[in-house]
Short mmCIF file of C-alpha atoms in Angstrom, two decimals:
data_model
loop_
_atom_site.label_atom_id
_atom_site.label_comp_id
_atom_site.label_asym_id
_atom_site.label_seq_id
_atom_site.Cartn_x
_atom_site.Cartn_y
_atom_site.Cartn_z
CA MET A 1 123.64 52.04 32.35
CA GLN A 2 126.89 53.73 30.96
CA ALA A 3 129.71 51.71 31.96
CA SER A 4 133.43 52.88 31.94
CA SER A 5 136.50 51.07 30.87
CA VAL A 6 139.86 51.53 32.49
CA GLU A 7 143.23 51.18 30.80
CA ILE A 8 146.26 50.81 33.21
CA ARG A 9 149.63 51.22 31.42
CA LYS A 10 153.19 50.70 32.85
CA VAL A 11 152.06 52.00 36.38
CA ASN A 12 154.75 52.26 38.98
CA LYS A 13 154.29 53.33 42.62
CA PHE A 14 156.98 53.75 45.20
CA TYR A 15 156.78 54.18 49.06
CA GLY A 16 160.08 55.62 49.76
CA PRO A 17 162.54 52.76 48.61
CA PHE A 18 159.70 50.32 48.46
CA HIS A 19 158.56 49.40 45.07
CA ALA A 20 154.85 48.74 45.47
CA LEU A 21 153.70 48.58 41.79
CA LYS A 22 156.00 47.30 39.10
CA ASP A 23 155.03 48.22 35.45
CA VAL A 24 151.46 47.27 35.83
CA ASP A 25 149.48 46.72 32.69
CA LEU A 26 145.78 45.86 32.91
CA SER A 27 142.88 46.43 30.69
CA ILE A 28 139.31 46.59 32.40
CA PRO A 29 136.63 46.29 29.85
CA PRO A 30 133.29 48.11 30.20
CA GLY A 31 130.44 46.25 32.00
CA LYS A 32 132.61 43.47 33.18
CA VAL A 33 133.75 42.27 36.68
CA THR A 34 137.54 42.20 37.09
CA CYS A 35 138.79 40.55 40.38
CA LEU A 36 142.28 41.38 41.81
CA ILE A 37 143.69 38.42 43.76
CA GLY A 38 147.00 37.58 45.43
CA PRO A 39 148.77 37.38 48.80
CA SER A 40 148.64 40.28 51.30
CA GLY A 41 151.07 43.03 50.46
CA SER A 42 151.07 42.19 46.74
CA GLY A 43 149.68 45.65 45.67
CA LYS A 44 146.19 44.76 44.87
CA SER A 45 144.58 47.61 47.05
CA THR A 46 147.28 50.04 46.11
CA LEU A 47 146.43 49.40 42.41
CA LEU A 48 142.80 49.78 43.06
CA ARG A 49 143.34 53.04 45.05
CA CYS A 50 145.28 54.46 42.17
CA ILE A 51 142.36 54.05 39.87
CA ASN A 52 140.46 56.92 41.67
CA PHE A 53 143.70 58.50 42.60
CA LEU A 54 143.16 58.03 46.40
CA GLU A 55 146.79 56.90 45.94
CA ALA A 56 149.04 58.81 43.57
CA TYR A 57 150.98 56.62 41.11
CA ASP A 58 154.39 57.76 40.28
CA SER A 59 154.72 56.89 36.56
CA GLY A 60 152.62 55.33 33.89
CA GLU A 61 149.09 56.04 32.82
CA ILE A 62 145.64 55.22 34.15
CA ARG A 63 142.89 56.24 31.78
CA ILE A 64 139.19 56.12 32.43
CA ASP A 65 137.20 56.21 29.20
CA GLY A 66 140.41 57.49 27.68
CA GLN A 67 140.93 60.18 30.25
CA LEU A 68 144.04 60.40 32.19
CA ILE A 69 143.21 60.49 35.92
CA GLY A 70 145.41 62.36 38.49
CA TYR A 71 147.59 64.22 35.95
CA ASP A 72 147.14 66.79 33.19
CA SER A 73 150.33 65.71 31.66
CA PRO A 74 153.08 63.41 32.98
CA GLY A 75 154.33 64.75 36.25
CA ARG A 76 151.68 67.61 36.41
CA LYS A 77 148.96 66.81 38.88
CA MET A 78 145.48 67.82 37.82
CA THR A 79 143.57 70.50 39.93
CA GLY A 80 141.31 69.26 42.80
CA ARG A 81 138.30 70.35 40.75
CA ARG A 82 139.11 68.35 37.85
CA LEU A 83 139.87 65.23 40.08
CA ARG A 84 136.67 65.65 41.95
CA GLU A 85 134.85 65.70 38.69
CA MET A 86 136.29 62.45 37.59
CA ARG A 87 135.73 60.79 40.97
CA ARG A 88 132.01 61.51 40.65
CA GLY A 89 131.76 58.80 38.16
CA ILE A 90 133.78 56.31 40.30
CA GLY A 91 132.14 54.70 43.32
CA MET A 92 134.37 53.12 46.01
CA VAL A 93 133.60 50.61 48.68
CA PHE A 94 136.11 50.11 51.51
CA GLN A 95 137.09 47.20 53.71
CA GLN A 96 136.13 49.13 56.80
CA PHE A 97 132.84 50.46 55.43
CA ASN A 98 133.88 53.95 56.35
CA LEU A 99 130.35 55.18 56.98
CA TRP A 100 129.88 58.49 58.70
CA PRO A 101 128.82 57.62 62.21
CA HIS A 102 127.09 60.80 63.07
CA MET A 103 124.60 60.29 60.30
CA THR A 104 121.66 57.93 59.58
CA ALA A 105 121.93 55.33 56.77
CA GLN A 106 119.85 57.67 54.71
CA GLN A 107 121.88 60.71 55.56
CA ASN A 108 125.07 58.86 54.60
CA VAL A 109 123.60 58.15 51.19
CA ALA A 110 122.07 61.53 50.63
CA GLU A 111 125.21 63.48 51.65
CA GLY A 112 127.06 63.23 48.37
CA LEU A 113 123.91 63.83 46.37
CA ILE A 114 123.43 67.10 48.24
CA ARG A 115 127.14 68.25 48.53
CA VAL A 116 128.59 66.92 45.25
CA ARG A 117 125.56 66.55 42.91
CA GLY A 118 123.88 69.67 44.19
CA LEU A 119 120.42 68.05 44.57
CA ALA A 120 117.79 69.62 46.83
CA ARG A 121 117.55 67.80 50.19
CA SER A 122 114.00 66.24 49.51
CA GLU A 123 115.27 64.83 46.12
CA ALA A 124 118.53 63.52 47.62
CA GLU A 125 116.61 61.80 50.47
CA ARG A 126 114.11 60.30 47.85
CA ARG A 127 117.02 58.81 45.87
CA ALA A 128 118.95 57.72 48.90
CA ALA A 129 115.78 55.72 50.05
CA GLU A 130 115.58 54.23 46.55
CA ALA A 131 119.36 53.08 46.73
CA LEU A 132 118.87 51.66 50.24
CA ALA A 133 115.75 49.70 49.03
CA LYS A 134 117.89 48.31 46.28
CA VAL A 135 120.30 46.89 48.72
CA GLY A 136 117.61 45.65 50.90
CA LEU A 137 117.66 48.08 53.60
CA ALA A 138 114.47 50.16 53.27
CA ASP A 139 113.61 49.50 56.78
CA LYS A 140 117.00 50.55 58.22
CA MET A 141 117.09 54.00 56.75
CA GLY A 142 116.90 55.85 59.97
CA ASN A 143 119.49 53.84 61.84
CA HIS A 144 122.77 55.36 62.62
CA PRO A 145 125.67 52.91 61.62
CA ALA A 146 126.36 51.93 65.32
CA ARG A 147 122.89 50.27 65.04
CA LEU A 148 123.70 48.26 62.16
CA SER A 149 125.57 44.96 61.57
CA GLY A 150 128.72 44.84 59.59
CA GLY A 151 126.87 43.38 56.61
CA GLN A 152 124.15 46.00 56.73
CA GLN A 153 126.77 48.85 57.05
CA GLN A 154 128.71 47.52 53.96
CA ARG A 155 125.36 47.44 52.01
CA VAL A 156 124.77 51.05 53.21
CA ALA A 157 128.25 51.92 51.88
CA ILE A 158 127.35 50.36 48.53
CA ALA A 159 124.11 52.26 48.29
CA ARG A 160 126.13 55.58 49.17
CA ALA A 161 128.29 54.74 46.12
CA ILE A 162 125.57 53.71 43.59
CA ALA A 163 123.36 56.59 44.49
CA MET A 164 125.85 58.75 42.82
CA GLU A 165 125.28 56.89 39.63
CA PRO A 166 128.85 55.82 39.01
CA ARG A 167 130.04 54.19 35.77
CA LEU A 168 132.60 52.25 37.58
CA MET A 169 132.65 50.63 41.03
CA LEU A 170 135.82 49.80 42.94
CA PHE A 171 135.70 47.40 45.85
CA ASP A 172 138.56 47.16 48.30
CA GLU A 173 138.18 43.76 50.04
CA PRO A 174 134.54 44.53 50.81
CA THR A 175 134.00 41.41 52.80
CA SER A 176 137.16 41.02 54.83
CA ALA A 177 135.95 42.78 57.76
CA LEU A 178 132.75 40.81 58.00
CA ASP A 179 131.80 37.80 60.22
CA PRO A 180 131.54 34.85 57.86
CA GLU A 181 127.76 34.62 58.20
CA LEU A 182 127.31 38.19 56.99
CA VAL A 183 129.52 37.80 53.74
CA GLY A 184 126.79 36.32 51.60
CA GLU A 185 124.43 39.31 51.94
CA VAL A 186 127.04 41.69 50.64
CA LEU A 187 128.21 39.41 47.84
CA ASN A 188 124.60 38.98 46.66
CA VAL A 189 124.33 42.73 46.29
CA MET A 190 127.44 42.99 44.36
CA LYS A 191 126.30 40.16 42.01
CA ALA A 192 123.06 42.09 41.39
CA LEU A 193 125.16 45.04 40.56
CA ALA A 194 127.36 43.00 38.26
CA ALA A 195 124.29 41.53 36.44
CA GLU A 196 123.17 45.23 35.62
CA GLY A 197 126.19 45.63 33.69
CA MET A 198 128.28 47.90 36.11
CA THR A 199 132.11 47.82 35.47
CA MET A 200 133.61 46.48 38.79
CA VAL A 201 137.06 46.05 40.08
CA VAL A 202 137.06 43.95 43.18
CA VAL A 203 140.10 43.33 45.37
CA THR A 204 138.95 40.13 47.26
CA HIS A 205 140.12 36.98 49.07
CA GLU A 206 136.69 35.48 48.23
CA MET A 207 137.87 32.92 45.71
CA GLY A 208 134.25 31.58 45.19
CA PHE A 209 133.16 35.00 44.17
CA ALA A 210 135.97 35.59 41.84
CA ALA A 211 135.48 32.05 40.16
CA HIS A 212 131.76 32.63 39.76
CA VAL A 213 131.18 36.24 39.16
CA ALA A 214 134.36 37.63 37.61
CA ASP A 215 134.78 37.99 33.86
CA GLN A 216 138.49 38.20 34.29
CA VAL A 217 140.90 37.55 37.13
CA ALA A 218 144.10 39.32 37.64
CA PHE A 219 146.80 37.67 40.00
CA MET A 220 149.29 40.05 41.74
CA GLU A 221 152.45 39.24 43.71
CA LYS A 222 155.12 41.55 45.14
CA GLY A 223 153.86 44.48 43.11
CA GLU A 224 153.87 42.63 39.82
CA LEU A 225 150.86 41.63 37.75
CA VAL A 226 151.57 38.03 37.27
CA ALA A 227 148.61 36.94 35.14
CA VAL A 228 145.30 38.07 33.72
CA ASP A 229 143.04 35.35 32.59
CA SER A 230 139.46 34.13 32.76
CA PRO A 231 138.40 32.59 36.08
CA GLN A 232 138.82 29.13 34.54
CA GLY A 233 142.24 29.91 33.50
CA ILE A 234 143.38 31.15 36.77
CA PHE A 235 141.60 28.57 39.01
CA GLN A 236 141.40 25.46 37.00
CA VAL A 237 144.61 25.44 34.92
CA PRO A 238 146.84 27.96 36.49
CA LYS A 239 150.00 28.07 34.49
CA ASP A 240 152.24 30.07 36.74
CA ALA A 241 153.94 28.37 39.86
CA ARG A 242 153.14 31.43 42.00
CA ILE A 243 149.47 31.18 41.33
CA GLN A 244 149.50 27.27 42.05
CA ASN A 245 151.34 28.09 45.21
CA PHE A 246 148.81 30.83 46.29
CA LEU A 247 145.86 28.62 45.52
CA ARG A 248 147.43 25.59 47.45
CA THR A 249 147.86 27.73 50.65
CA TYR A 250 144.25 29.13 50.13
CA HIS A 251 142.94 25.60 49.88
CA GLU A 252 144.81 24.34 52.84
CA ARG A 253 143.62 27.15 54.91
CA ASN A 254 139.95 26.59 53.81
CA SER A 255 139.88 22.84 54.20
CA PHE A 256 138.90 21.03 57.48
CA MET B 1 126.14 89.12 109.19
CA ASP B 2 127.22 92.70 108.67
CA LEU B 3 130.05 91.32 106.56
CA ILE B 4 127.68 89.79 104.27
CA GLU B 5 125.56 92.86 104.11
CA GLN B 6 128.53 95.02 103.46
CA TYR B 7 130.46 92.93 101.04
CA GLY B 8 127.96 90.51 99.53
CA PRO B 9 126.93 92.72 96.60
CA MET B 10 130.56 93.48 95.88
CA LEU B 11 131.43 89.72 95.96
CA LEU B 12 128.50 88.75 93.80
CA ARG B 13 129.48 91.52 91.28
CA GLY B 14 133.00 90.01 91.35
CA PHE B 15 131.60 86.66 90.77
CA GLY B 16 129.67 88.02 87.70
CA VAL B 17 132.91 89.49 86.30
CA THR B 18 134.52 86.16 86.85
CA VAL B 19 131.92 84.18 85.02
CA LEU B 20 131.84 86.71 82.22
CA CYS B 21 135.56 86.77 81.88
CA TRP B 22 135.46 82.77 81.84
CA ILE B 23 132.65 82.47 79.31
CA LEU B 24 134.04 85.12 76.80
CA GLY B 25 137.67 83.99 77.40
CA THR B 26 136.66 80.36 76.73
CA ILE B 27 134.63 81.23 73.62
CA PHE B 28 137.40 83.43 72.05
CA GLY B 29 140.15 81.22 73.17
CA MET B 30 138.31 78.17 71.57
CA ALA B 31 137.55 80.12 68.34
CA LEU B 32 141.23 81.19 67.94
CA GLY B 33 142.29 77.65 68.86
CA LEU B 34 140.10 76.14 66.22
CA VAL B 35 141.29 78.42 63.64
CA ILE B 36 144.98 77.60 64.64
CA ALA B 37 144.20 73.91 64.47
CA LEU B 38 142.68 74.14 60.99
CA VAL B 39 145.57 76.27 59.70
CA GLN B 40 148.07 73.76 61.18
CA ARG B 41 146.24 71.08 59.33
CA TYR B 42 145.95 72.73 55.83
CA ALA B 43 148.41 75.51 55.60
CA PRO B 44 151.87 75.27 53.73
CA ARG B 45 154.85 74.55 55.94
CA PRO B 46 156.20 78.01 56.63
CA VAL B 47 152.93 79.09 58.03
CA ARG B 48 152.62 75.93 60.11
CA TRP B 49 156.14 76.52 61.39
CA LEU B 50 155.27 80.10 62.48
CA ILE B 51 152.26 78.95 64.29
CA GLN B 52 154.14 76.27 66.06
CA VAL B 53 156.42 78.89 67.40
CA TYR B 54 153.49 80.85 68.70
CA ILE B 55 152.21 77.79 70.47
CA GLU B 56 155.45 77.09 72.03
CA VAL B 57 156.00 80.72 73.27
CA ILE B 58 152.57 80.98 74.77
CA ARG B 59 152.53 77.58 76.33
CA GLY B 60 156.14 78.04 77.62
CA THR B 61 155.41 81.25 79.57
CA PRO B 62 153.32 81.92 82.64
CA PHE B 63 149.98 83.56 82.11
CA LEU B 64 151.05 86.30 84.72
CA VAL B 65 154.03 87.25 82.50
CA GLN B 66 151.87 87.30 79.35
CA LEU B 67 149.36 89.58 81.21
CA PHE B 68 152.03 92.03 82.33
CA VAL B 69 153.50 92.21 78.90
CA LEU B 70 150.14 92.99 77.30
CA TYR B 71 148.79 95.42 80.03
CA TYR B 72 151.99 97.36 80.97
CA GLY B 73 154.00 96.62 77.82
CA GLY B 74 151.16 97.29 75.32
CA PRO B 75 151.09 101.00 75.68
CA LEU B 76 154.76 101.18 74.71
CA VAL B 77 153.81 99.87 71.25
CA GLY B 78 150.55 101.88 71.23
CA LEU B 79 148.00 99.11 72.49
CA ARG B 80 146.32 100.94 75.16
CA LEU B 81 143.52 98.66 76.69
CA ASP B 82 141.23 98.98 79.75
CA ALA B 83 141.80 96.39 82.40
CA LEU B 84 138.85 94.13 81.41
CA PRO B 85 139.46 93.98 77.60
CA ALA B 86 143.19 93.45 78.29
CA GLY B 87 142.16 90.70 80.55
CA LEU B 88 139.90 89.24 78.03
CA LEU B 89 142.49 89.42 75.11
CA GLY B 90 145.07 87.84 77.71
CA LEU B 91 142.80 84.85 78.45
CA THR B 92 142.14 84.46 74.71
CA ILE B 93 145.77 84.27 73.84
CA TYR B 94 146.66 82.22 76.76
CA GLY B 95 144.05 79.59 76.14
CA SER B 96 144.34 79.48 72.29
CA PRO B 97 147.38 77.07 71.92
CA TYR B 98 145.88 74.72 74.45
CA PHE B 99 142.61 74.65 72.59
CA ALA B 100 144.56 74.37 69.31
CA GLU B 101 146.13 71.07 70.59
CA ILE B 102 143.00 69.71 71.88
CA PHE B 103 141.21 70.19 68.45
CA ARG B 104 144.26 68.82 66.70
CA SER B 105 144.17 65.71 68.65
CA GLY B 106 140.37 65.58 68.06
CA PHE B 107 140.92 65.83 64.35
CA ARG B 108 143.47 63.13 64.38
CA ALA B 109 141.02 60.99 66.07
CA VAL B 110 138.73 60.92 63.12
CA PRO B 111 139.44 57.72 61.05
CA HIS B 112 141.19 58.56 57.79
CA GLY B 113 139.02 56.14 55.85
CA GLN B 114 135.85 58.47 56.65
CA ILE B 115 137.73 61.37 55.16
CA GLU B 116 138.71 59.19 52.17
CA ALA B 117 135.14 58.02 51.67
CA ALA B 118 134.20 61.74 51.33
CA ARG B 119 136.97 62.33 48.95
CA ALA B 120 136.09 59.21 46.90
CA ILE B 121 132.52 60.57 46.09
CA GLY B 122 134.09 63.83 45.04
CA MET B 123 133.38 66.07 48.09
CA ALA B 124 135.35 69.27 48.06
CA GLU B 125 137.61 70.03 51.15
CA PRO B 126 135.53 72.75 52.71
CA ALA B 127 132.47 70.37 52.67
CA ILE B 128 134.61 67.50 54.19
CA ILE B 129 135.62 69.93 57.01
CA ARG B 130 132.20 71.27 57.79
CA ARG B 131 130.45 67.84 57.39
CA ILE B 132 132.78 65.25 58.56
CA LEU B 133 135.97 66.49 60.19
CA LEU B 134 134.48 69.13 62.42
CA PRO B 135 131.44 67.17 63.90
CA LEU B 136 133.38 64.18 64.54
CA GLY B 137 136.56 65.71 65.68
CA LEU B 138 134.53 67.95 68.10
CA VAL B 139 132.86 64.90 69.69
CA SER B 140 136.39 63.22 70.43
CA ALA B 141 137.67 66.66 71.72
CA LEU B 142 134.81 67.33 73.93
CA PRO B 143 136.03 65.82 77.34
CA ALA B 144 139.36 67.65 76.91
CA LEU B 145 137.69 70.82 76.04
CA VAL B 146 135.55 70.83 79.14
CA ASN B 147 138.57 69.93 81.08
CA PHE B 148 140.56 72.86 79.97
CA SER B 149 137.65 75.17 80.32
CA ILE B 150 137.65 74.22 84.00
CA ILE B 151 141.41 74.93 84.23
CA LEU B 152 140.60 78.45 82.64
CA THR B 153 137.98 79.20 85.31
CA LYS B 154 140.89 79.49 87.86
CA GLU B 155 143.20 81.30 85.66
CA THR B 156 140.81 84.16 85.76
CA VAL B 157 141.91 85.04 89.36
CA ILE B 158 145.15 86.20 87.83
CA LEU B 159 143.27 89.01 86.20
CA SER B 160 143.14 90.69 89.54
CA ILE B 161 146.73 91.90 89.29
CA ILE B 162 145.76 94.00 86.47
CA THR B 163 142.79 95.35 88.40
CA VAL B 164 140.02 93.52 86.67
CA PRO B 165 137.24 93.79 89.35
CA GLU B 166 136.61 89.97 89.32
CA LEU B 167 135.91 87.87 92.33
CA MET B 168 139.68 87.45 93.47
CA TYR B 169 140.01 91.27 93.32
CA GLN B 170 136.91 91.75 95.51
CA VAL B 171 138.11 89.16 97.80
CA SER B 172 141.41 90.80 98.41
CA ARG B 173 139.88 94.04 98.94
CA MET B 174 137.62 92.54 101.67
CA SER B 175 140.52 90.80 103.32
CA THR B 176 142.62 93.90 103.43
CA GLU B 177 139.78 96.10 104.69
CA THR B 178 138.53 93.70 107.33
CA PHE B 179 141.37 91.28 107.99
CA ARG B 180 138.88 88.50 107.73
CA TYR B 181 141.18 86.42 105.50
CA VAL B 182 139.55 83.01 106.14
CA GLU B 183 136.02 84.03 105.52
CA ALA B 184 137.07 85.87 102.34
CA ASN B 185 138.97 82.99 100.91
CA LEU B 186 136.12 80.51 101.87
CA VAL B 187 133.83 82.70 99.72
CA LEU B 188 136.35 82.48 96.93
CA ALA B 189 136.44 78.59 97.21
CA LEU B 190 132.75 78.24 97.43
CA PHE B 191 132.05 80.32 94.41
CA PHE B 192 134.57 78.58 92.30
CA TRP B 193 133.42 75.19 93.34
CA LEU B 194 129.90 76.24 92.35
CA LEU B 195 131.09 77.42 88.82
CA VAL B 196 133.38 74.33 88.26
CA GLU B 197 130.66 71.83 89.30
CA THR B 198 128.17 73.55 86.96
CA ILE B 199 130.54 73.45 84.02
CA SER B 200 131.40 69.79 84.52
CA ARG B 201 127.69 68.73 84.86
CA LEU B 202 126.71 70.70 81.74
CA GLY B 203 129.67 69.24 79.94
CA ARG B 204 128.79 65.51 80.77
CA ARG B 205 125.15 66.13 79.90
CA PHE B 206 126.21 67.57 76.50
CA GLU B 207 128.59 64.89 75.94
CA ARG B 208 126.03 62.22 76.53
CA ARG B 209 123.65 63.85 74.11
CA ILE B 210 126.01 64.25 71.13
CA THR B 211 127.48 60.79 71.49
CA GLN B 212 124.13 58.81 71.87
CA HIS B 213 124.32 57.67 68.14
CA LEU B 214 127.88 56.93 68.04
CA ILE B 215 127.95 54.18 70.69
CA GLU B 216 127.23 50.63 69.76
CA ARG B 217 124.22 49.41 71.55
CA THR B 218 123.40 45.71 71.52
#
């Protein structure tokens, strides 16, 4: 599999007067899993959404395999067509799944193959079936989202993204909307994907996943990237007081 | 009995014209409303502003006045229409801003995340409109669309004042010729009740059909 790398340099983002991302620098190596952690409102999701330009950053650069995304040159937005071409190589999975409720699981996965990749319907449906089998849902292809559990819906959403054969996958809190007993099935699919050598950027509150699957963990707070380190460095020997504080709150909430 | 024999065919023809006016007025009005709603969503600001003025003017004036302006004022600017086409055009224009607002709220009911999901895989805007926004927006808009269509059935009676030979027109004729006001207006009420009941039943059945996959069943 071809895997992309991402270079984020001095990225800033404002919502009116609110400074949401402050001079963020981050290198995402190809074929590795990068987890973004930190308190709510720290800018993790915003940063992730800037990588495929669902959110426009205001200054700095985000390059995917060396190509600047969103802008032709500083301050000049790229055309819709160029942006769509770049997005083809980037899969995204959302907290709320965002499946299209009027289509079956198979149609959800085939839609992009037909409309974006231009495949014939029969070929698209064949590949959709393959992608759904890969996430363990071969028997649910004909179900509409309303007839699937949250975990199944999220796996369909992952199948929808990987059927497009992306070189980079973005996950925006993929398990935060799930009942606790359904989290595991989604994380397992993500682990399998990581094992195949996909470049993955994962915003998550699942510290277990970050500790065991991530190659690097980035900690953000108040729009700043506080630290990037190995999972060991972040979780075992955190140097920064803000990380220690965050982990302490996390442990207190999760102990009983 | 003589009354039915004498006026029955005329009233039935009138009802036919009423139904025709309603169907065409609704279809054209909805079509124009849909175009307006889409333009409102995607067009640049000055265009949107102009359309907003159109919406406010049409919604802010009585249908009766609009029809007079169109039918009697039209010829002054070279727009000469027969009663029926003028009536249909009037209904279309009158209904369009209401339909546009219904579509607009239907589109707003489509979760933004579902649009973003389409953008994220690289779908182009026309495909997103056709495949995601329209089907989902129409489902949300359907009850309100049926509701306004029912309101429109009763606006068709106003077409009688520009001599469109619809049911109200025939009923007035029968009343003035026979002085049987009560019977004539009972016929009017009966026919409208029949029409409205049919529309609302069809609407409900259609709604059930298109929402069957969208509702969570456990």
